[in-house]
Every structure is written in structure tokens, then in C-alpha cells.
Coordinates of C-alpha atoms in Angstrom, one line a residue:
Chain A
X1 CA 0.0 0.0 0.0
X2 CA 2.6 2.3 0.8
X3 CA 4.2 1.7 -2.8
X4 CA 1.1 2.5 -4.6
X5 CA 0.9 5.6 -2.2
X6 CA 4.5 6.4 -3.2
X7 CA 3.5 6.1 -6.7
X8 CA 0.5 8.3 -6.3
X9 CA 2.3 10.8 -4.3
X10 CA 4.9 10.8 -6.5
X11 CA 3.1 11.6 -9.3
X12 CA 1.5 14.6 -7.6
X13 CA 4.2 16.0 -5.3
X14 CA 7.6 14.1 -5.2
X15 CA 8.9 14.4 -1.7
X16 CA 12.6 15.0 -3.6
X17 CA 13.1 17.6 -6.2
X18 CA 15.4 16.9 -8.9
X19 CA 18.4 18.2 -7.3
X20 CA 18.1 16.7 -4.1
X21 CA 17.4 13.3 -6.3
X22 CA 20.6 13.9 -7.7
X23 CA 22.5 14.5 -4.5
X24 CA 21.0 11.4 -3.1
X25 CA 22.2 9.3 -5.9
X26 CA 25.7 10.4 -5.5
X27 CA 25.7 9.7 -1.9
X28 CA 24.5 6.3 -2.7
X29 CA 27.1 5.9 -5.6
X30 CA 30.1 7.1 -3.3
X31 CA 28.8 4.7 -0.8
X32 CA 29.2 1.8 -3.3
X33 CA 25.6 1.1 -3.8
X34 CA 26.1 -0.2 -7.9
X35 CA 24.9 1.9 -10.7
X36 CA 22.1 -0.5 -11.3
X37 CA 20.5 -0.2 -7.9
X38 CA 20.6 3.7 -7.7
X39 CA 17.0 4.2 -8.7
X40 CA 16.0 1.6 -6.3
X41 CA 18.0 3.6 -3.4
X42 CA 16.3 6.8 -4.4
X43 CA 12.9 5.2 -4.2
X44 CA 13.8 3.9 -0.8
X45 CA 14.6 7.4 0.3
X46 CA 11.2 8.8 -0.9
X47 CA 9.3 5.9 0.9
X48 CA 11.1 6.8 4.2
X49 CA 10.3 10.2 3.6
X50 CA 6.8 9.5 3.3
X51 CA 6.6 7.0 6.1
X52 CA 7.8 9.8 8.0
X53 CA 4.8 11.9 7.1
X54 CA 2.6 9.1 7.2
X55 CA 3.4 8.8 10.9
X56 CA 2.7 12.3 11.7
X57 CA 6.4 13.1 12.3
X58 CA 7.6 16.8 11.5
X59 CA 9.3 17.3 8.0
X60 CA 13.1 17.4 8.4
X61 CA 14.2 20.8 8.9
X62 CA 16.8 20.1 6.1
X63 CA 15.4 17.6 3.6
X64 CA 18.6 17.5 1.5
X65 CA 20.8 16.8 4.7
X66 CA 18.4 14.4 5.9
X67 CA 18.1 12.5 2.6
X68 CA 21.8 12.5 2.5
X69 CA 22.1 10.8 5.7
X70 CA 19.5 8.0 4.9
X71 CA 21.1 7.5 1.9
X72 CA 24.5 6.8 3.3
X73 CA 22.7 4.6 5.7
X74 CA 21.3 2.8 2.8
X75 CA 24.6 2.5 1.3
X76 CA 26.0 0.9 4.3
X77 CA 23.0 -1.6 4.7
X78 CA 23.5 -2.7 0.8
X79 CA 26.8 -3.6 2.0
X80 CA 26.1 -5.4 5.0
X81 CA 23.3 -7.1 3.3
X82 CA 26.2 -8.8 1.4
X83 CA 24.6 -7.1 -2.0
X84 CA 27.0 -6.7 -4.7
X85 CA 29.0 -3.5 -3.8
X86 CA 30.6 -1.4 -6.7
X87 CA 33.9 -0.3 -6.2
X88 CA 33.8 3.4 -6.7
X89 CA 37.4 3.3 -8.3
X90 CA 36.3 0.6 -10.8
X91 CA 33.3 2.3 -11.7
X92 CA 34.8 5.8 -12.1
X93 CA 37.7 4.2 -14.4
X94 CA 34.8 2.3 -16.4
X95 CA 33.3 5.7 -17.3
X96 CA 34.2 6.9 -20.7
X97 CA 34.1 10.4 -19.9
X98 CA 34.8 12.3 -16.9
X99 CA 34.3 15.9 -16.7
X100 CA 37.3 17.7 -15.6
X101 CA 38.2 21.1 -16.3
X102 CA 41.8 20.4 -15.9
X103 CA 42.0 17.1 -17.9
X104 CA 44.3 13.9 -17.4
X105 CA 45.8 14.8 -14.1
X106 CA 42.7 15.7 -12.4
X107 CA 41.3 12.4 -13.8
X108 CA 44.4 10.5 -12.0
X109 CA 43.3 12.4 -8.9
X110 CA 40.0 11.5 -9.0
X111 CA 40.6 8.0 -9.5
X112 CA 43.0 7.8 -6.7
X113 CA 40.5 9.3 -4.5
X114 CA 37.9 6.8 -5.7
X115 CA 40.1 4.0 -4.7
X116 CA 41.0 5.5 -1.5
X117 CA 37.4 5.6 -0.8
X118 CA 36.8 2.0 -1.5
X119 CA 39.6 1.2 1.0
X120 CA 38.3 2.9 3.9
X121 CA 36.0 1.1 6.6
X122 CA 32.1 1.7 6.1
X123 CA 31.7 3.9 8.9
X124 CA 34.5 6.1 8.0
X125 CA 33.6 6.4 4.6
X126 CA 29.9 7.2 5.5
X127 CA 30.9 10.2 7.8
X128 CA 33.4 11.4 4.9
X129 CA 31.1 11.3 2.2
X130 CA 28.3 13.2 4.9
X131 CA 30.8 15.9 5.8
X132 CA 32.3 16.6 2.5
X133 CA 30.0 15.6 -0.2
X134 CA 26.9 16.5 1.7
X135 CA 28.5 19.1 3.3
X136 CA 26.7 18.4 7.3
X137 CA 28.4 19.8 10.1
X138 CA 29.9 17.5 12.4
X139 CA 27.1 18.1 15.0
X140 CA 24.4 17.7 12.5
X141 CA 26.2 14.2 11.5
X142 CA 26.3 13.1 14.8
X143 CA 22.4 14.2 15.6
X144 CA 21.4 12.4 12.5
X145 CA 23.4 9.2 13.1
X146 CA 22.8 9.2 16.8
X147 CA 26.4 8.9 17.9
X148 CA 28.7 11.0 19.8
X149 CA 30.1 14.5 18.0
X150 CA 33.7 12.7 19.4
X151 CA 32.9 9.5 17.3
X152 CA 32.3 11.6 14.3
X153 CA 35.5 13.6 14.8
X154 CA 37.4 10.5 15.2
X155 CA 35.9 8.6 12.1
X156 CA 36.6 11.8 10.1
X157 CA 40.1 12.3 11.4
X158 CA 41.1 8.6 10.4
X159 CA 39.6 8.7 7.0
X160 CA 41.1 11.9 5.7
X161 CA 44.3 10.9 7.4
X162 CA 44.2 7.7 5.3
X163 CA 43.1 9.5 2.3
X164 CA 45.7 12.2 2.6
X165 CA 48.6 9.6 3.3
X166 CA 47.3 7.5 0.2
X167 CA 47.4 10.4 -2.0
X168 CA 50.8 11.5 -1.1
X169 CA 51.9 8.1 -1.4
X170 CA 51.0 7.7 -5.0
X171 CA 52.3 11.3 -5.6
X172 CA 49.2 12.5 -7.1
X173 CA 49.2 15.6 -4.7
Chain B
X1 CA 44.2 26.1 26.9
X2 CA 46.7 23.0 26.8
X3 CA 49.2 22.8 23.8
X4 CA 50.1 19.5 23.4
X5 CA 52.3 18.0 20.9
X6 CA 50.7 19.5 17.6
X7 CA 47.5 20.0 19.4
X8 CA 45.5 22.7 21.2
X9 CA 42.8 21.4 23.6
X10 CA 43.1 17.7 22.1
X11 CA 42.7 19.3 18.2
X12 CA 45.2 18.7 16.1
X13 CA 45.6 21.1 12.6
X14 CA 43.9 18.3 10.7
X15 CA 41.0 17.9 12.8
X16 CA 40.8 21.6 13.0
X17 CA 40.6 21.9 9.1
X18 CA 38.1 19.0 9.0
X19 CA 35.8 20.6 11.6
X20 CA 36.6 24.0 10.4
X21 CA 36.1 25.7 13.9
X22 CA 37.5 28.8 15.0
X23 CA 41.4 28.1 16.1
X24 CA 42.2 29.3 19.7
X25 CA 44.8 32.1 19.8
X26 CA 47.6 29.9 20.9
X27 CA 47.3 28.0 17.8
X28 CA 46.9 31.0 15.6
X29 CA 50.2 32.1 17.0
X30 CA 52.2 28.9 16.6
X31 CA 53.6 29.2 13.0
X32 CA 54.2 25.3 12.8
X33 CA 50.8 24.6 13.6
X34 CA 49.6 27.0 11.2
X35 CA 51.5 25.8 8.4
X36 CA 50.2 22.3 9.0
X37 CA 46.8 23.8 9.2
X38 CA 46.9 25.5 5.8
X39 CA 48.4 22.1 4.4
X40 CA 45.4 20.2 5.9
X41 CA 42.8 22.7 4.9
X42 CA 44.1 22.5 1.1
X43 CA 44.0 18.9 1.2
X44 CA 40.4 18.9 2.7
X45 CA 39.2 21.4 0.0
X46 CA 40.9 19.2 -2.5
X47 CA 39.1 16.4 -1.2
X48 CA 35.8 17.9 -1.1
X49 CA 36.4 18.7 -4.8
X50 CA 37.0 15.4 -5.7
X51 CA 33.9 13.8 -4.0
X52 CA 31.8 16.6 -5.7
X53 CA 33.5 15.3 -9.1
X54 CA 33.1 11.6 -8.5
X55 CA 29.8 11.7 -7.1
X56 CA 28.7 13.8 -9.8
X57 CA 30.1 11.3 -12.5
X58 CA 28.7 8.2 -10.6
X59 CA 25.2 9.7 -10.4
X60 CA 24.9 10.2 -14.2
X61 CA 22.5 7.5 -15.6
X62 CA 24.1 5.1 -17.6
X63 CA 23.6 5.9 -21.3
X64 CA 21.7 3.8 -23.3
X65 CA 22.9 1.5 -26.0
X66 CA 22.2 2.3 -29.5
X67 CA 19.5 0.5 -30.9
X68 CA 20.7 -2.0 -33.4
X69 CA 20.4 -0.8 -37.0
X70 CA 17.9 -2.8 -39.0
X71 CA 19.7 -3.3 -42.0
X72 CA 17.8 -5.0 -45.1
X73 CA 20.3 -7.5 -46.3
X74 CA 20.0 -8.4 -50.2
X75 CA 20.0 -12.2 -51.1
X76 CA 22.2 -11.6 -54.0
X77 CA 25.0 -10.6 -51.7
X78 CA 27.9 -13.3 -51.4
X79 CA 28.5 -14.2 -47.7
X80 CA 31.6 -12.5 -46.5
X81 CA 34.6 -14.7 -47.0
X82 CA 36.3 -15.9 -43.7
X83 CA 39.8 -15.9 -45.2
X84 CA 40.5 -12.7 -43.8
X85 CA 38.7 -10.5 -41.0
X86 CA 37.5 -8.2 -43.5
X87 CA 37.7 -4.7 -43.7
X88 CA 37.4 -2.3 -40.7
X89 CA 35.6 0.9 -40.0
X90 CA 36.2 2.7 -37.3
X91 CA 33.5 3.8 -34.7
X92 CA 32.5 7.2 -34.9
X93 CA 32.1 8.9 -31.5
X94 CA 32.2 7.6 -28.0
X95 CA 28.6 6.4 -28.4
X96 CA 27.8 3.9 -31.1
X97 CA 26.2 5.5 -34.2
X98 CA 25.1 4.1 -37.3
X99 CA 25.1 5.9 -40.7
X100 CA 22.8 3.9 -43.4
X101 CA 22.7 5.0 -46.9
X102 CA 19.7 3.3 -48.6
X103 CA 20.8 2.6 -52.2
X104 CA 18.0 2.2 -55.0
X105 CA 18.0 -1.5 -54.9
X106 CA 17.4 -1.6 -51.1
X107 CA 20.9 -2.3 -50.2
X108 CA 21.4 -0.8 -46.8
X109 CA 25.1 0.3 -46.0
X110 CA 26.2 0.2 -42.8
X111 CA 29.1 1.7 -41.0
X112 CA 28.6 -0.6 -38.1
X113 CA 30.1 0.6 -34.8
X114 CA 31.0 -1.4 -31.9
X115 CA 30.8 0.2 -28.5
X116 CA 34.6 -0.6 -27.8
X117 CA 35.7 2.8 -28.1
X118 CA 38.4 2.7 -25.3
X119 CA 41.9 4.1 -24.5
X120 CA 42.9 1.5 -27.6
X121 CA 41.5 3.6 -30.1
X122 CA 43.5 6.5 -28.8
X123 CA 46.8 4.9 -29.1
X124 CA 49.6 6.1 -31.3
X125 CA 49.0 5.8 -35.0
X126 CA 51.8 3.1 -35.2
X127 CA 50.4 0.9 -33.0
X128 CA 47.1 0.9 -35.2
X129 CA 43.4 1.8 -34.6
X130 CA 41.8 -1.3 -33.7
X131 CA 38.3 -0.5 -33.1
X132 CA 36.7 -3.4 -35.1
X133 CA 33.6 -3.1 -36.8
X134 CA 31.9 -4.3 -39.6
X135 CA 32.9 -8.1 -39.4
X136 CA 30.2 -10.6 -38.3
X137 CA 29.9 -11.3 -34.6
X138 CA 30.6 -15.2 -34.0
X139 CA 26.8 -15.6 -33.3
X140 CA 25.5 -14.2 -36.1
X141 CA 23.2 -12.2 -34.4
X142 CA 23.8 -8.9 -35.9
X143 CA 23.9 -8.2 -39.4
X144 CA 27.4 -7.5 -40.6
X145 CA 28.5 -3.9 -41.9
X146 CA 28.8 -3.8 -45.7
X147 CA 32.3 -3.7 -45.3
X148 CA 32.4 -7.3 -44.1
X149 CA 32.1 -8.0 -48.1
X150 CA 35.5 -6.7 -49.4
X151 CA 34.6 -7.2 -53.2
X152 CA 31.3 -5.4 -52.9
X153 CA 33.0 -2.3 -51.2
X154 CA 35.6 -2.2 -53.7
X155 CA 33.1 -2.6 -56.4
X156 CA 31.0 0.4 -54.6
X157 CA 33.9 2.5 -53.9
X158 CA 34.8 5.5 -56.1
X159 CA 37.8 6.1 -54.1
X160 CA 39.8 3.9 -52.0
X161 CA 43.3 4.9 -51.2
X162 CA 46.2 4.4 -48.7
X163 CA 48.4 7.3 -47.5
X164 CA 49.5 9.8 -45.2
X165 CA 47.6 12.5 -43.7
X166 CA 49.2 15.7 -44.6
X167 CA 46.3 18.2 -43.5
X168 CA 43.5 18.2 -41.5
X169 CA 40.6 21.1 -41.8
X170 CA 37.5 21.5 -40.3
X171 CA 34.6 21.9 -42.5
X172 CA 31.4 24.3 -42.6
X173 CA 29.6 21.4 -40.7
X174 CA 31.0 19.3 -38.0
X175 CA 32.6 16.9 -40.5
X176 CA 36.6 17.3 -41.5
X177 CA 38.4 17.5 -44.8
X178 CA 41.4 15.5 -44.7
X179 CA 44.0 15.7 -47.3
X180 CA 46.2 12.5 -47.8
X181 CA 49.6 12.2 -49.8
X182 CA 48.5 8.7 -51.2
X183 CA 51.0 6.0 -51.2
X184 CA 48.7 3.7 -53.1
X185 CA 45.5 3.8 -54.8
X186 CA 42.9 1.1 -55.2
X187 CA 40.3 3.1 -56.6
X188 CA 40.9 4.5 -59.2
X189 CA 43.8 2.4 -60.1
X190 CA 45.9 5.2 -61.1
X191 CA 44.8 8.2 -58.6
X192 CA 46.1 11.6 -58.1
X193 CA 48.9 12.0 -55.9
X194 CA 47.1 14.0 -53.5
X195 CA 43.5 13.8 -52.3
X196 CA 41.2 15.5 -50.1
X197 CA 38.0 13.6 -48.7
X198 CA 35.4 14.4 -46.1
X199 CA 35.6 12.7 -42.7
X200 CA 32.3 12.1 -40.7
X201 CA 32.2 14.0 -37.4
X202 CA 33.3 12.3 -34.6
X203 CA 35.6 9.8 -36.6
X204 CA 37.9 7.8 -34.2
X205 CA 40.7 8.1 -33.8
X206 CA 40.5 11.8 -34.8
X207 CA 42.5 12.4 -37.5
X208 CA 45.9 13.9 -37.2
X209 CA 48.8 14.9 -39.6
X210 CA 51.1 12.2 -40.1
X211 CA 48.9 9.4 -39.7
X212 CA 49.2 6.2 -41.9
X213 CA 45.4 5.7 -43.2
X214 CA 43.3 3.4 -45.4
X215 CA 40.3 5.7 -46.4
X216 CA 37.2 4.7 -48.7
X217 CA 34.3 6.7 -50.1
X218 CA 31.5 5.1 -51.7
X219 CA 29.9 6.0 -55.0
X220 CA 27.4 8.5 -54.6
X221 CA 28.8 9.8 -51.6
X222 CA 31.2 12.4 -50.7
X223 CA 31.9 11.3 -47.2
X224 CA 34.3 8.5 -46.1
X225 CA 32.9 5.6 -45.0
X226 CA 35.9 3.8 -44.5
X227 CA 38.7 5.0 -42.1
X228 CA 41.5 2.9 -41.0
X229 CA 44.4 4.5 -39.0
X230 CA 47.8 2.5 -38.0
X231 CA 50.3 0.5 -39.8
X232 CA 48.7 -2.9 -38.6
X233 CA 45.3 -2.0 -39.3
X234 CA 45.9 -0.6 -43.0
X235 CA 48.3 -3.6 -43.6
X236 CA 45.5 -5.9 -42.7
X237 CA 42.9 -4.5 -44.7
X238 CA 44.7 -3.2 -47.8
X239 CA 45.7 -7.1 -48.0
X240 CA 41.9 -7.7 -48.1
X241 CA 41.4 -4.9 -50.8
X242 CA 44.2 -6.5 -52.8
X243 CA 42.7 -9.9 -52.9
X244 CA 39.2 -8.4 -53.6
X245 CA 40.9 -6.7 -56.8
X246 CA 42.8 -9.9 -57.6
X247 CA 39.3 -11.5 -57.8
X248 CA 37.2 -12.7 -60.6
X249 CA 35.7 -9.3 -60.5
X250 CA 32.3 -10.4 -61.0
X251 CA 30.9 -8.7 -58.1
X252 CA 28.9 -5.5 -59.2
X253 CA 27.8 -2.6 -57.2
X254 CA 23.7 -2.7 -57.1
X255 CA 24.1 1.0 -57.7
X256 CA 25.8 0.9 -60.9

């Protein structure tokens, strides 16, 4: 019933606008959700938003931030459920065109970052994407994930340090 | 405030850059800390930029594969001989495109493209462009391009030459005009030393001065439908042309 309602609502009033949907897709993809499953993931986010409304909960103050957190959790669930996880680095390498203003050097850098992302523990990857892609503040991440701020900082610190070390070792920066 | 080694209140330069919170006065006065903070801030900015690029790239919908063209094979065509792989034409553009010119008798000319445009096709001219199209796939599921029949292609060509690209000029439309110093002319048998042909937009590999190429233009057309680049590829396809020319010559072009 919820799916039928979702379809009806989607036709009349999509809870996610185009930009938000795009952002959700990106967070899912950065979290390792395979390309083919991205539409399903976006739909899951829509449904969560509708469920929230159906329960009478207040709408999120920042739908984009909320949707990004939900998407990042979904990405982690995807991996935990042993569904096929797409390595971001491989997916990026297979793309024929990568829009880079500065050409090949930037492409090498993007691949290195993508490969570094793949090597991060899921929880570190999640907070990294929420902080530096979805631009959530540390406090916001902590509140949404229901974990202490110190934990968020610790995970971010570990993630960024690992990526920095990798990029410097690879001599791409 | 306590200043542990490279930290102020438990916050090192990297964490300060990550959280983007205001720095304490003592940290601001610490030159070494500030140098580290600047480096960390730059790396964080780079990471933010890269995540944006990667996220944008990965969230694009996958391009839909080009629908397979539906050629109308003519029963009078002889099957492509298996003695050689057949002539190859290059894919035009990164997405497969099909150009069909329907001749009077209903023969569909195809410049079939595969989707395999990858780094190989941008390799140096000497290595040869191996984007191979026009040959029948193993399962026979798709109609081979017209270039799978060298005799027919030769019969229907008004120009078929091998040479070196001496000039590449943009045309008035997206096509390019290529001038070749001809090293060998198959059609006509004795052609001029230099020829200029029109190459379709998006031809791959992109034409460049100095390339060793094999080019073919069919009768009734002004645009090349055969564009083979590189020593190896040209040698193979030239051999097929030579063999076709040495044949009985019974193949005629349906268009006359």
C-alpha cells in the first residue's frame, strides 16, 4: 500500500526535487551502491520520507541533509546485506568521460581518491561523504546518526588521514 | 588551554581543518601549527572537490546503448569470405552511431560501430586503431556491416586509397576535410598524388597529421565510410582489398 501511495504521491508531489534526487544518487554511489541499484535506492529514500509523513512526524528541517544521511545509511546496509558492492574506483575508471576542467591529471587524482574511498571502513566512508560531499556539519552528522560528536570527529580524522597518506604516497598531490 | 604536541585542546591541525571551527589564539600564534593547518585545509578542500566530481560522475544515468540498426540484407550478396577478417571501419564517436544510406535496390550500407571505443583507439597511429567493426559477430546475431564484404565495397567505391594525412581542416559543418599524400590508390587504379576527403564528425581515432591511413568513399557519396588508422590495421585491410581486386571481378555494385 505504501508503494502505491508512493507512486500516487510521486506523480502529484515528489518529496525530493531533482537536485535532491541527484544528491541522493551521488551519496548512494559514493557509498558503493551499484549503478544499477541507484534508482531503487532513491526510491527507498522517498519512501522513508513518506513513511515519516505518514507517521505524523515533523518534516525534516533540512530535507537535503536528512536525505543524504538516509542514503548513506542505505549504502551501508547494502554492503552489510552482502549485496554486490560496486567499487567506486572501478566504476569511475570504466566511465568513458569524466568531466574535468583540467584534464588527465585531475582524472588520475579522482581515480586515486575513488580507490581510497573503496579502502575505507564503511563507517569512515559514511561520515566522510556526509561531511565533504553533503556538507553536513559535525554536530549535524552526530545528531542524525545518533552517535557522539567525538566519534564523528574520530572517524573523520582517520578517514581524511588515510586518504591524505594514500594520495601523497601515490604522488598525485 | 593546553598545547600538547601539535594540538590545542586535543585538536590537531588536521582535525581543525576537518571541523572548520575557529582556532584558539595560541594556535594562531604557532607558526608550525598554522603551516600544518594550511596544508590540511588545502587537502580537505581538494577532497571536497574530488568527492563532488566523483559523486557527479557516478550519479549520471548510464547511457542507453544505441539501438541495433535494422539493415535489409540483399539475397544476392555473397557471404563474407572467412579468409580474412574483412575490412574494418572505425566507430564514430564514443557512443555507437549507425549511418545507413539506402541504395536504389534497397541495399543498406552500414558503417557498423561497436561500443568498444576505449583507450586502445587513442593509441598511437603506429600501433594501429583496432576498433573493429563491420565483421560478423560469432553468433551471427547482428547483420555485418557492408565492409564485411570487401569485393562489394571495392566495387561500390569511387575512392579507395592508402596514404599519409598531410592536412586536417574543419569543414563548414562538424565534418572534417582530410588531405592525404597517396601512397597507394586502389580506386581509381591510378589516382592523383594527393586527395582530399570528407570525414564524418566524431570519426575515431581523430584525424591527425602524419597518420598512416586507409580511406574509402563510396559511389554517390562525398563522405568517407572507411577510415582505418595505423600500420597494422592498414596492412590487414589493404591485403583484403588487394585480394578483392585480384578476384574474378564478378561482383558489381547494385547502384551501378
